[in-house]
Amino acid sequence: MKKTLLSAAIGAAVLGFASAASAATLDNVKSKGFVQCGVNTGLAGFAAPDSAGNWTGFDVDYCKAVAAAVFGDATKVKYTPTTAQSRFTALQSGEVDLLARNTTWTISRDTSLGLNFRYVNYYDGQGFMIPKSLNVKSALELSGAAVCVQSGTTTELNLADYFKSNNLQYNPVVFEKLEEVNAAYQAGRCDVYTTDQSGLYSLRLSLSNPDDHIILPEIISKEPLGPAVRQGDDQWFDIVTWAGYAMVQAEDFGITQKNLDEMKNSTNPDIRRFLGVEKDTKIGTDLGLTNEWAYNIIKNVGNYGEVFERNIGANTPLKIQRGLNALWSKGGLQYAPPVR
Amino acid sequence: MTDHAAIAPSEARTLRSYAYDPKFRGIFYQVLTLLIVLVVGWWIFHNTTENLARSGTASGYGFLRGRAGFDIGQSLIAYTSDSTYGRAIVVGFLNTMLVAILGIFTATIIGFIIGLGRLSRNWLVAKLCTLYVEVFRNIPVLLIIFFWYKGVLDSLPQVRDSIALPFNVFLNNRGLAFPNPIWGEGAWVIPVALLVAVVATIVIARWAKQRQAATGKQFHTIWTGAGLVIGLPILAFLIMGAPLTFDSPIAGRFNMTGGARILPEFVALYMALSLYTASFIAEVIRAGIRGVAKGQSEASFALGLHPSHTTRLVVVPQAMRIIIPPLTSQYLNLTKNSSLGVAIGFPELFSTTSTTLNQTGQAVEAISIMLTVYLAISIATSIFMNWFNAKMALVER
């Protein structure tokens, strides 16, 4: 009796180990039939649910691109809203398959957190927003201000470093949730709001009087934002990375959602290879996908420029210029390695 | 027993006879339970370390010595972004203790008043106290915290329209700014004088009690004690030539600069926890007083004791025996509920530790620290209250 129970307990423990061992993410995604994507809890233009509960945004489109590459169907995504604090745990624990949540790529996140970053979908930098009525022209005038910031972000660390290195005093007002930081700034609990500039543009829209607030010219940090995956699954890492490069490459080729099917008839071997129409192309199958992977991404989501303009570009309320995020050939930093 | 006696000498005890032996069965089940607990515990530990190693996540507590790099709005000890993660967690721990101790103190006082008020013969007082209990007991504490925080933020003026109170005290939605006392040379005499006064009061109280027991003469210990505790430090202060200056807050470009400050987050959390827990304490007090048999106070009146003496000497000491154990749980609840301060950005233990967690990614370690600290606080509180309970308990003779 005693022996059987004990051996049963040990057996259960061993079984537990076996189930805890991670299977390849791609197989896992394919068998469950959707990509579980970690996104922001609500950052207009980047990831926010609309009135019907459908998620839209720049980062959301990244999730859709990955789903399109895997399934040929951009709707096969489920979203997990994550806070700045919960995002890494969600990814490490396997709750989400990838994190597309305006997350800064840093060396410590790349190493000690056990994450992998490679592709940067938005080059950003940290800025400050302040009410116009305070008449501040530069961040160097901010000594003594109360600064609202979200906890557990690189923003929080850069803020401390910037004020320290410029010998400025400040009172940090720190919240875990973005909504709480916004509410505190609106209530006048702090003078200044700091986060990535893209975030400031988005947040300014949600204020009752967006025009009463200005974004200071200083950018105090480099914030390369990009998708992250867990370490130890190179195949999945490649898929997530190249989904991004494919969108950039498509813009480089001039392939858009509209002219996609005409481009299939292109004589350019690079384009034919990219779209999987060249004979004996193995690019897609080597990734573990079909050779139409890039075609599916562009068909469902569009190229990088289209995604940018649709969500955050000049014709959206956010009115963000391409700036650093223009193609390398147009003076920006978006550059895709050769797809061959 | 006869069965045992019959079986014990015979050497050939069958397996069956063990199964029907209650003593053996008892030991067997305990050993089995212990084994299961150990195996499950070992499995969790092993599985966690295994998975952490596989995911490439760093582990161990070495990160506590690393530079934190983030700032904290309110700290009882010196802290800058150059301090270590360990220190950041200590800052959070002290803030938790601050709000817990002040909250327990206030909640006990309010709870006593409301609890006694509910027993009042005055209809209005009794109904108002009932209303208080029912309202606060039936609303989630997080809502009460938000209510106070929004109340503070929205009803108080912006920093540039601060309400100026006497003595250079300013009130606005960034908190209460007040002059910070700076003690000069010789100021150490003042706490020493306070200590002397406290010791003297205790000695006098003992002497007065003995004298009353021996002669029946009463002595006004309370007034003498109060005079000593207040008078001696003031005397010391004057003798040392008033070694005190104030650093007053001045309106700066953005904020009040200089002086000391109580943050609205702290006030909101402290008020909410005190008022919420007080409603439970009030019920505990009421139950305790109701639990003392009516005959006790009737007997006391029959002996000719004054009503206030009846309450103080007969009812309350007996009620305390009923009150203390549930009161302990309420104190523990208040301490643990202080972790909700994270919702309004009060830098308590949960907040600073989870920021540390996020900056270092060491989830298991950070959470184990939080668990240990909360457990230690709770156990320490329990030990103290159990000691107090044992002291108050009926001494059987």
XYZ file of C-alpha atoms in Angstrom:
737
model
C 0.000 0.000 0.000
C 2.679 2.417 1.137
C 4.976 1.418 -1.672
C 2.378 1.698 -4.392
C 1.337 5.170 -3.248
C 4.886 6.381 -3.059
C 5.761 5.031 -6.463
C 2.570 6.554 -7.812
C 3.621 9.914 -6.385
C 7.071 9.617 -7.909
C 5.521 8.506 -11.182
C 3.298 11.544 -11.179
C 6.311 13.730 -10.509
C 8.218 12.219 -13.416
C 5.182 12.657 -15.644
C 5.105 16.264 -14.547
C 8.659 16.768 -15.757
C 7.832 15.275 -19.099
C 4.870 17.601 -19.619
C 6.873 20.581 -18.443
C 9.418 20.095 -21.210
C 8.641 22.610 -23.935
C 7.565 21.488 -27.358
C 8.457 23.507 -30.441
C 6.367 26.680 -30.435
C 5.452 26.403 -34.120
C 3.997 22.898 -33.664
C 2.205 24.077 -30.586
C 0.742 27.088 -32.433
C -0.303 24.963 -35.380
C -1.982 22.357 -33.199
C -3.982 24.887 -31.189
C -4.853 26.778 -34.364
C -3.977 30.327 -33.359
C -1.129 32.584 -32.240
C -1.375 33.815 -28.653
C -0.002 37.330 -28.800
C 0.922 39.535 -25.826
C -0.075 43.170 -26.503
C -0.481 46.412 -24.588
C -3.552 46.869 -22.407
C -4.552 49.845 -24.516
C -2.295 52.269 -26.348
C -4.166 54.004 -29.161
C -2.538 53.348 -32.538
C -0.348 50.522 -31.234
C -2.731 48.099 -29.580
C -6.229 48.886 -28.396
C -9.603 47.182 -28.704
C -12.208 49.133 -30.678
C -15.853 49.542 -29.690
C -16.648 46.104 -31.092
C -13.834 44.500 -29.099
C -11.581 43.940 -32.123
C -7.947 44.682 -31.470
C -6.294 47.105 -33.875
C -2.984 48.873 -34.013
C 0.597 48.812 -35.167
C 1.638 46.053 -32.769
C -1.596 44.157 -33.317
C -0.821 44.071 -37.036
C 2.467 42.407 -36.154
C 0.577 39.612 -34.442
C -1.636 39.364 -37.516
C 1.386 39.184 -39.796
C 2.762 36.238 -37.838
C -0.624 34.514 -37.980
C -0.795 35.173 -41.716
C 2.661 33.670 -42.194
C 1.766 30.540 -40.222
C -1.868 29.984 -41.207
C -2.392 32.238 -44.215
C -5.160 33.797 -42.129
C -4.603 36.972 -40.117
C -7.635 36.390 -37.928
C -6.090 33.399 -36.184
C -4.729 35.438 -33.297
C -5.791 35.641 -29.677
C -4.655 38.657 -27.712
C -3.464 38.779 -24.134
C -3.347 42.338 -22.772
C -0.241 42.671 -20.618
C 0.964 45.416 -18.307
C 4.550 46.585 -18.246
C 5.006 44.358 -15.213
C 3.298 41.212 -16.411
C 4.565 41.106 -19.990
C 7.842 39.240 -19.471
C 6.394 36.709 -17.077
C 3.614 36.054 -19.592
C 6.183 35.310 -22.268
C 8.607 33.330 -20.085
C 5.849 31.151 -18.693
C 4.545 30.310 -22.164
C 1.232 32.101 -21.676
C 1.880 33.965 -24.923
C 3.792 32.829 -28.013
C 5.198 36.230 -28.764
C 5.213 39.669 -27.264
C 4.400 42.556 -29.617
C 3.975 45.235 -27.018
C 6.140 48.297 -27.697
C 8.905 46.661 -25.689
C 12.410 48.096 -25.698
C 15.206 45.769 -26.709
C 17.985 45.972 -24.130
C 20.917 43.699 -23.472
C 19.708 42.655 -20.032
C 16.296 41.694 -21.376
C 18.018 39.786 -24.156
C 20.242 37.882 -21.740
C 19.081 37.583 -18.132
C 15.350 37.584 -18.907
C 15.788 34.698 -21.319
C 14.196 36.565 -24.245
C 15.210 37.001 -27.856
C 14.922 40.229 -29.828
C 16.196 40.870 -33.334
C 13.804 42.856 -35.470
C 12.874 46.415 -34.448
C 9.442 47.432 -35.699
C 9.573 50.938 -34.277
C 12.595 53.076 -33.475
C 11.563 55.300 -30.616
C 13.038 57.518 -27.938
C 11.838 58.709 -24.583
C 10.287 62.159 -24.336
C 8.334 64.395 -22.012
C 4.826 65.798 -22.233
C 3.848 68.831 -20.194
C 0.886 71.253 -20.041
C 1.477 74.316 -22.232
C 0.463 76.569 -19.350
C 3.673 75.739 -17.498
C 5.700 77.479 -20.206
C 8.492 74.967 -20.323
C 10.591 74.869 -23.482
C 13.186 72.275 -22.571
C 13.459 69.238 -20.344
C 16.445 70.892 -18.667
C 14.017 73.341 -17.019
C 12.207 70.533 -15.240
C 14.089 70.600 -11.940
C 11.690 70.171 -9.029
C 8.867 68.781 -11.136
C 6.686 65.833 -10.240
C 7.010 63.274 -13.018
C 4.437 60.591 -13.817
C 5.911 57.337 -15.083
C 4.915 53.710 -15.464
C 6.772 51.323 -13.173
C 8.936 48.481 -14.390
C 9.848 50.142 -17.688
C 13.114 51.303 -19.201
C 11.429 54.726 -19.087
C 11.578 54.683 -15.307
C 15.303 53.937 -15.372
C 16.140 56.480 -18.098
C 14.237 59.119 -16.170
C 16.337 58.542 -13.049
C 19.538 58.574 -15.111
C 18.639 61.717 -17.069
C 17.743 63.791 -14.025
C 20.756 62.535 -12.125
C 23.228 63.217 -14.913
C 21.826 66.719 -15.425
C 21.726 67.426 -11.690
C 17.987 67.986 -11.665
C 15.624 67.136 -8.832
C 12.261 65.462 -9.328
C 9.512 63.603 -7.508
C 8.616 60.319 -9.178
C 4.919 59.446 -9.236
C 4.854 55.802 -10.232
C 1.950 53.571 -11.217
C 1.798 50.061 -12.537
C -0.995 50.569 -15.055
C -0.956 52.970 -17.972
C -4.535 54.064 -17.261
C -3.553 55.073 -13.737
C -0.598 57.115 -14.970
C -2.905 58.896 -17.420
C -5.479 59.620 -14.723
C -2.825 60.996 -12.370
C -1.418 63.271 -15.075
C -4.891 64.548 -15.942
C -5.698 65.176 -12.293
C -2.566 67.299 -11.974
C -0.866 64.915 -9.577
C 2.298 65.455 -11.625
C 3.606 68.172 -13.952
C 5.280 66.003 -16.526
C 4.459 62.716 -18.201
C 7.328 60.691 -19.563
C 7.320 57.642 -21.805
C 8.342 56.743 -25.353
C 7.501 59.578 -27.739
C 5.146 57.386 -29.737
C 3.342 56.655 -26.490
C 3.113 60.363 -25.678
C 1.479 61.118 -29.042
C -0.994 58.336 -28.383
C -1.694 59.407 -24.818
C -2.091 63.047 -25.719
C -5.047 62.024 -27.886
C -6.786 60.505 -24.916
C -6.587 63.715 -22.864
C -9.634 65.961 -22.711
C -7.763 68.867 -24.360
C -4.895 67.447 -26.422
C -3.899 70.908 -27.644
C -3.177 72.113 -24.124
C -0.202 69.789 -23.884
C 3.116 69.882 -25.675
C 5.801 67.288 -26.168
C 9.242 68.643 -25.354
C 11.897 68.390 -28.076
C 14.415 66.373 -26.032
C 14.699 62.681 -26.665
C 16.650 61.253 -23.786
C 17.102 57.657 -24.815
C 17.173 55.095 -27.588
C 14.084 52.908 -27.463
C 14.169 50.277 -30.171
C 10.768 48.622 -29.824
C 10.300 45.181 -31.233
C 8.696 41.787 -30.862
C 10.229 39.324 -28.409
C 10.097 35.553 -28.067
C 11.461 33.053 -25.577
C 15.027 31.834 -25.941
C 15.649 28.285 -27.041
C 13.333 27.976 -30.046
C 15.290 29.235 -33.040
C 12.670 28.228 -35.583
C 9.933 30.289 -33.962
C 12.374 33.160 -33.423
C 13.173 33.100 -37.151
C 9.507 33.128 -38.131
C 8.631 36.037 -35.859
C 11.708 37.985 -36.971
C 11.292 37.414 -40.699
C 7.596 38.255 -40.602
C 8.765 41.767 -39.762
C 11.562 41.837 -42.316
C 9.150 40.589 -44.962
C 6.949 43.648 -44.484
C 9.970 45.950 -44.754
C 11.276 44.078 -47.776
C 7.858 44.334 -49.428
C 7.911 48.095 -49.052
C 11.437 48.100 -50.446
C 10.243 46.109 -53.490
C 7.219 48.379 -53.849
C 4.843 45.485 -53.214
C 1.570 46.634 -51.685
C -1.638 44.905 -50.717
C -3.131 46.250 -53.953
C -0.494 45.316 -56.521
C 0.447 42.053 -54.807
C -1.147 39.751 -57.381
C 0.329 41.694 -60.334
C 3.743 41.441 -58.677
C 3.435 37.674 -58.791
C 3.987 38.008 -62.535
C 7.077 40.131 -62.038
C 10.190 39.059 -63.899
C 12.455 40.198 -61.065
C 13.798 36.929 -59.566
C 14.166 38.564 -56.135
C 10.462 39.399 -56.066
C 9.487 36.015 -57.496
C 11.527 34.285 -54.805
C 10.044 36.539 -52.129
C 6.484 35.787 -53.176
C 7.205 32.070 -53.513
C 6.450 31.858 -57.237
C 10.010 31.112 -58.338
C 10.521 27.423 -59.048
C 12.296 25.407 -56.341
C 12.083 28.185 -53.807
C 12.675 26.749 -50.376
C 12.631 29.923 -48.286
C 9.208 29.343 -46.796
C 9.566 25.635 -46.221
C 12.947 26.161 -44.591
C 11.203 28.427 -42.105
C 8.781 25.603 -41.404
C 6.028 27.425 -43.306
C 4.696 27.359 -46.846
C 6.406 29.261 -49.658
C 3.471 31.692 -49.734
C 4.357 32.961 -46.247
C 5.444 36.413 -47.401
C 2.609 36.624 -49.934
C 0.144 35.856 -47.139
C 1.588 38.522 -44.869
C 1.323 41.247 -47.487
C -2.112 40.046 -48.630
C -3.516 40.113 -45.089
C -1.647 42.940 -43.442
C 0.244 44.956 -46.060
C 3.814 46.156 -46.251
C 5.584 48.069 -43.462
C 4.667 51.477 -44.850
C 1.008 50.524 -45.218
C 0.848 49.220 -41.658
C 2.547 52.367 -40.387
C 0.277 54.768 -42.267
C -2.881 52.852 -41.399
C -2.286 52.872 -37.645
C -0.082 55.766 -36.650
C 0.850 57.707 -39.804
C 0.128 61.212 -41.025
C -3.535 60.511 -41.830
C -4.343 59.073 -38.416
C -5.079 61.128 -35.291
C -1.561 60.327 -34.060
C 0.080 62.031 -37.088
C 3.485 60.442 -36.506
C 6.125 61.115 -39.195
C 8.126 58.174 -40.491
C 11.368 59.776 -39.234
C 13.731 57.048 -38.055
C 11.230 54.488 -39.248
C 11.548 55.383 -42.934
C 13.227 52.827 -45.179
C 17.035 52.844 -45.125
C 16.949 54.056 -48.716
C 14.975 57.110 -47.605
C 17.157 58.104 -44.685
C 15.551 55.920 -42.051
C 16.646 52.816 -40.178
C 14.221 50.214 -41.514
C 16.431 47.779 -43.349
C 15.712 44.149 -44.123
C 18.493 41.626 -44.717
C 18.252 39.960 -48.142
C 15.429 37.469 -48.496
C 17.242 34.768 -50.462
C -6.305 -2.551 25.282
C -7.129 -6.142 25.900
C -6.867 -6.795 22.189
C -3.405 -5.298 22.081
C -2.307 -7.260 25.081
C -3.482 -10.406 23.416
C -1.762 -9.713 20.133
C 1.455 -8.044 21.243
C 3.305 -11.054 22.646
C 2.648 -13.269 19.655
C 5.404 -12.684 17.113
C 3.415 -13.583 14.039
C 1.514 -10.313 13.614
C -0.138 -10.449 10.269
C -0.303 -7.491 7.930
C -4.012 -7.484 8.614
C -3.483 -6.939 12.311
C -1.443 -3.804 11.539
C -4.257 -2.458 9.420
C -6.644 -2.748 12.388
C -4.230 -1.224 14.890
C -5.344 2.410 15.385
C -1.980 3.482 16.760
C -0.082 2.085 13.807
C -2.662 3.453 11.377
C -2.305 6.908 12.891
C 1.491 6.899 12.465
C 1.191 5.427 8.992
C -1.108 8.196 7.749
C 1.065 10.886 9.239
C 4.194 9.489 7.630
C 2.308 9.158 4.353
C 1.090 12.762 4.476
C 4.551 14.020 5.298
C 6.015 12.042 2.395
C 3.433 13.393 -0.034
C 4.108 16.948 1.115
C 7.862 16.421 0.773
C 7.592 14.838 -2.669
C 5.269 17.565 -3.970
C 7.507 20.249 -2.460
C 10.628 18.713 -3.964
C 8.882 18.324 -7.303
C 7.832 21.991 -7.374
C 11.338 23.081 -6.433
C 13.033 20.814 -8.932
C 10.611 21.614 -11.722
C 11.067 25.347 -11.175
C 14.851 25.260 -11.170
C 14.830 22.943 -14.184
C 12.518 25.206 -16.167
C 14.383 28.360 -15.159
C 17.643 26.828 -16.295
C 16.097 25.755 -19.584
C 14.523 29.127 -20.292
C 17.894 30.797 -19.861
C 16.582 33.016 -17.064
C 19.125 34.051 -14.457
C 18.411 32.847 -10.944
C 19.669 33.357 -7.410
C 19.520 36.278 -5.013
C 22.695 37.992 -6.236
C 20.595 40.595 -8.058
C 19.743 42.191 -4.702
C 23.207 43.745 -4.642
C 22.787 45.315 -8.086
C 22.118 49.011 -8.649
C 18.367 49.633 -8.652
C 18.375 52.576 -11.054
C 14.812 53.667 -10.281
C 13.603 56.318 -7.865
C 10.993 55.968 -5.133
C 8.597 58.751 -4.198
C 8.528 58.214 -0.454
C 11.256 56.681 1.645
C 11.916 56.545 5.368
C 15.598 55.836 4.823
C 18.126 57.420 2.491
C 17.510 56.068 -0.994
C 18.574 57.163 -4.468
C 18.628 55.453 -7.817
C 22.226 54.442 -6.979
C 21.038 52.289 -4.076
C 20.709 48.530 -4.448
C 17.607 46.493 -5.260
C 17.867 45.104 -1.738
C 17.582 48.597 -0.317
C 14.625 49.368 -2.595
C 12.829 46.365 -1.128
C 13.705 47.531 2.393
C 12.265 50.967 1.550
C 9.051 49.251 0.478
C 9.029 47.115 3.608
C 9.380 50.168 5.864
C 6.580 51.962 4.012
C 4.380 48.892 4.474
C 5.195 48.829 8.178
C 4.515 52.557 8.474
C 1.065 52.340 6.948
C 0.294 49.085 8.793
C 1.285 50.338 12.230
C -0.439 53.711 11.867
C -3.435 51.984 10.307
C -3.713 49.430 13.124
C -3.474 52.196 15.699
C -6.163 54.338 14.047
C -8.430 51.434 13.139
C -8.374 50.223 16.750
C -9.381 53.616 18.097
C -12.140 54.157 15.521
C -13.260 50.548 15.935
C -13.573 50.909 19.708
C -15.567 54.114 19.400
C -17.911 52.712 16.739
C -18.262 49.358 18.527
C -19.180 51.024 21.817
C -21.394 53.477 19.915
C -23.423 50.640 18.445
C -24.203 49.518 21.991
C -25.200 53.023 23.024
C -28.677 53.624 24.409
C -28.800 56.807 22.328
C -30.841 55.838 19.245
C -29.107 58.226 16.822
C -25.599 57.272 17.904
C -26.393 53.557 17.692
C -27.944 53.873 14.212
C -25.121 56.038 12.868
C -22.564 53.520 14.082
C -24.586 50.668 12.533
C -24.684 52.576 9.256
C -20.913 53.074 9.394
C -20.259 49.392 9.949
C -22.638 48.247 7.243
C -21.304 50.695 4.657
C -17.593 50.078 5.158
C -17.841 46.368 5.802
C -19.737 45.769 2.573
C -17.558 47.675 0.123
C -14.359 46.113 -1.248
C -11.352 47.765 0.311
C -9.826 48.500 -3.101
C -12.841 50.667 -3.933
C -12.472 52.530 -0.668
C -8.811 53.152 -1.477
C -9.714 54.499 -4.919
C -12.488 56.583 -3.409
C -10.057 58.283 -1.049
C -7.403 58.687 -3.688
C -9.801 60.213 -6.222
C -11.288 62.234 -3.384
C -7.886 63.620 -2.459
C -6.802 64.240 -6.073
C -10.026 65.802 -7.309
C -11.170 67.811 -4.328
C -7.859 69.374 -3.367
C -6.533 72.289 -5.411
C -3.696 72.172 -7.935
C -0.254 72.889 -6.579
C -0.296 76.499 -7.801
C -3.528 77.191 -5.919
C -2.365 75.555 -2.687
C -4.375 76.193 0.434
C -2.069 78.006 2.824
C -2.634 76.917 6.401
C -1.065 78.508 9.486
C 2.560 77.701 10.363
C 3.724 77.462 6.743
C 1.649 74.375 6.055
C 0.368 73.981 2.500
C -2.287 71.631 1.248
C -2.735 70.672 -2.409
C -3.306 67.592 -4.509
C 0.370 66.687 -4.245
C -0.085 66.212 -0.534
C 0.506 68.165 2.633
C 3.740 70.143 2.777
C 4.842 71.276 6.215
C 7.980 72.681 7.851
C 10.600 70.066 8.498
C 12.062 70.364 12.000
C 15.848 70.522 12.100
C 17.183 69.701 15.509
C 20.252 71.607 16.646
C 22.969 70.760 19.134
C 21.875 69.353 22.478
C 18.551 68.166 21.101
C 19.325 64.630 22.293
C 18.404 65.734 25.825
C 14.732 65.971 24.794
C 14.145 62.257 24.004
C 16.139 61.386 27.113
C 13.812 63.596 29.160
C 10.821 61.867 27.537
C 12.246 58.469 28.471
C 12.840 59.584 32.065
C 9.260 60.852 32.242
C 7.854 57.549 30.969
C 9.913 55.509 33.424
C 8.934 57.827 36.286
C 5.257 57.506 35.365
C 5.480 53.709 35.452
C 7.176 53.801 38.845
C 4.551 56.198 40.192
C 1.748 54.052 38.832
C 3.106 50.991 40.625
C 3.542 52.892 43.827
C 0.028 54.323 43.599
C -1.449 50.899 43.014
C 0.344 49.428 45.992
C -0.673 52.341 48.182
C -4.284 51.969 47.107
C -4.174 48.277 47.864
C -2.684 48.947 51.283
C -4.497 52.091 52.413
C -7.363 52.588 49.938
C -6.131 56.101 49.145
C -6.289 56.974 45.465
C -3.704 58.926 43.522
C -4.216 60.779 40.243
C -1.634 58.817 38.254
C -3.027 59.895 34.895
C -2.658 63.611 35.524
C 0.767 63.279 37.124
C 1.949 61.057 34.272
C 0.629 63.395 31.608
C 2.288 66.322 33.314
C 5.601 64.494 33.409
C 5.490 63.187 29.844
C 4.584 66.560 28.393
C 6.359 68.792 30.886
C 9.803 67.232 31.132
C 10.620 67.313 27.383
C 9.430 70.924 27.157
C 11.579 71.807 30.148
C 14.568 70.091 28.535
C 13.846 71.933 25.286
C 13.854 75.306 27.057
C 16.939 74.551 29.149
C 18.927 73.561 26.038
C 18.066 76.941 24.510
C 15.394 75.795 22.025
C 17.704 73.920 19.619
C 15.157 73.774 16.819
C 14.823 75.453 13.447
C 12.372 74.765 10.669
C 12.898 74.180 6.982
C 9.668 75.573 5.557
C 8.230 74.630 2.190
C 8.391 77.377 -0.451
C 6.418 77.462 -3.664
C 8.875 76.510 -6.418
C 8.318 76.627 -10.140
C 6.566 73.248 -10.164
C 6.188 72.061 -6.600
C 6.639 73.035 -3.040
C 10.367 72.781 -2.437
C 11.918 72.174 0.949
C 10.027 71.097 4.034
C 8.542 67.685 4.537
C 5.622 66.197 2.706
C 2.888 63.649 3.244
C 1.944 62.114 -0.101
C -1.720 61.812 -1.106
C -1.120 58.145 -1.922
C -0.109 57.511 1.657
C -3.064 59.430 3.076
C -5.521 57.605 0.812
C -4.170 54.171 1.683
C -3.926 54.942 5.391
C -7.432 56.384 5.614
C -8.989 53.606 3.557
C -7.329 50.789 5.487
C -8.129 52.390 8.848
C -11.778 53.052 8.083
C -12.329 49.690 6.429
C -10.709 47.616 9.160
C -12.363 49.739 11.877
C -15.764 48.481 10.748
C -14.676 44.898 11.420
C -12.991 45.811 14.691
C -16.189 47.545 15.808
C -18.073 44.297 15.378
C -15.384 42.374 17.242
C -15.606 44.849 20.129
C -19.394 44.687 20.191
C -19.310 40.906 20.217
C -16.774 40.940 23.029
C -18.810 43.253 25.206
C -22.040 41.392 24.465
C -20.213 38.208 25.396
C -19.804 39.276 29.022
C -22.715 37.904 31.025
C -25.192 40.562 32.100
C -24.978 39.297 35.658
C -21.412 40.611 35.862
C -22.365 44.242 35.475
C -25.499 43.763 37.607
C -23.332 42.321 40.375
C -20.959 45.227 39.984
C -23.791 47.745 40.304
C -25.115 45.836 43.302
C -21.718 46.329 44.934
C -22.148 50.040 44.410
C -19.474 50.544 41.724
C -19.737 53.601 39.517
C -20.867 52.806 35.899
C -17.510 53.912 34.495
C -15.706 51.671 36.991
C -18.066 48.848 36.069
C -17.096 49.210 32.414
C -13.394 49.674 33.056
C -12.817 47.141 35.819
C -15.483 44.486 35.287
C -16.771 44.414 31.697
C -13.777 45.387 29.527
C -11.214 43.031 31.136
C -13.561 40.107 30.542
C -14.507 41.321 27.066
C -10.826 41.558 26.105
C -10.495 37.782 26.396
C -13.111 37.409 23.697
C -11.875 40.357 21.633
C -8.146 39.707 21.279
C -8.074 36.561 19.088
C -10.359 37.945 16.322
C -8.671 41.336 16.672
C -5.383 39.664 15.726
C -6.902 38.480 12.450
C -8.070 41.998 11.700
C -4.570 43.377 12.300
C -3.150 40.740 9.971
C -5.778 41.594 7.361
C -4.912 45.259 7.506
C -1.215 44.551 7.075
C -1.828 42.294 4.098
C -4.366 44.674 2.534
C -1.686 47.360 2.530
C -0.327 45.623 -0.584
C -3.301 47.154 -2.446
C -1.383 50.425 -2.202
C 0.256 49.384 -5.461
C -2.998 50.311 -7.231
C -2.614 53.976 -6.329
C 1.155 54.061 -6.653
C 2.111 54.004 -2.990
C 5.640 52.549 -2.862
C 5.049 49.762 -0.350
C 6.655 46.332 -0.276
C 4.593 44.854 -3.086
C 5.182 47.860 -5.310
C 8.957 48.171 -4.928
C 9.453 44.408 -5.070
C 7.413 44.019 -8.226
C 9.297 46.886 -9.863
C 12.470 45.038 -8.921
C 10.949 41.873 -10.325
C 10.254 43.568 -13.596
C 13.626 45.265 -13.941
C 15.554 42.089 -13.156
C 13.079 39.482 -14.411
C 13.699 37.368 -11.314
C 10.076 36.493 -10.678
C 10.549 33.457 -8.473
C 13.084 35.151 -6.226
C 11.155 38.417 -5.909
C 7.912 36.648 -5.105
C 9.624 34.392 -2.593
C 10.980 37.506 -0.862
C 7.500 39.026 -0.714
C 6.004 35.796 0.630
C 8.672 35.510 3.284
C 8.365 39.108 4.413
C 4.565 39.119 4.615
C 4.680 35.780 6.411
C 7.263 37.119 8.863
C 5.205 40.253 9.563
C 2.087 38.162 10.122
C 3.798 35.620 12.357
C 5.440 38.363 14.413
C 2.061 40.067 14.870
C 0.491 36.739 15.860
C 3.207 35.999 18.387
C 2.804 39.390 19.975
C -0.995 39.143 20.114
C -0.838 35.603 21.504
C 1.468 36.819 24.220
C -0.933 39.663 24.949
C -3.833 37.222 24.933
C -2.075 34.921 27.382
C -1.458 37.883 29.644
C -5.106 38.899 29.551
C -6.425 35.383 29.916
C -8.284 34.302 33.007
C -5.752 33.050 35.539
C -7.215 29.920 37.018
C -6.552 29.426 40.649
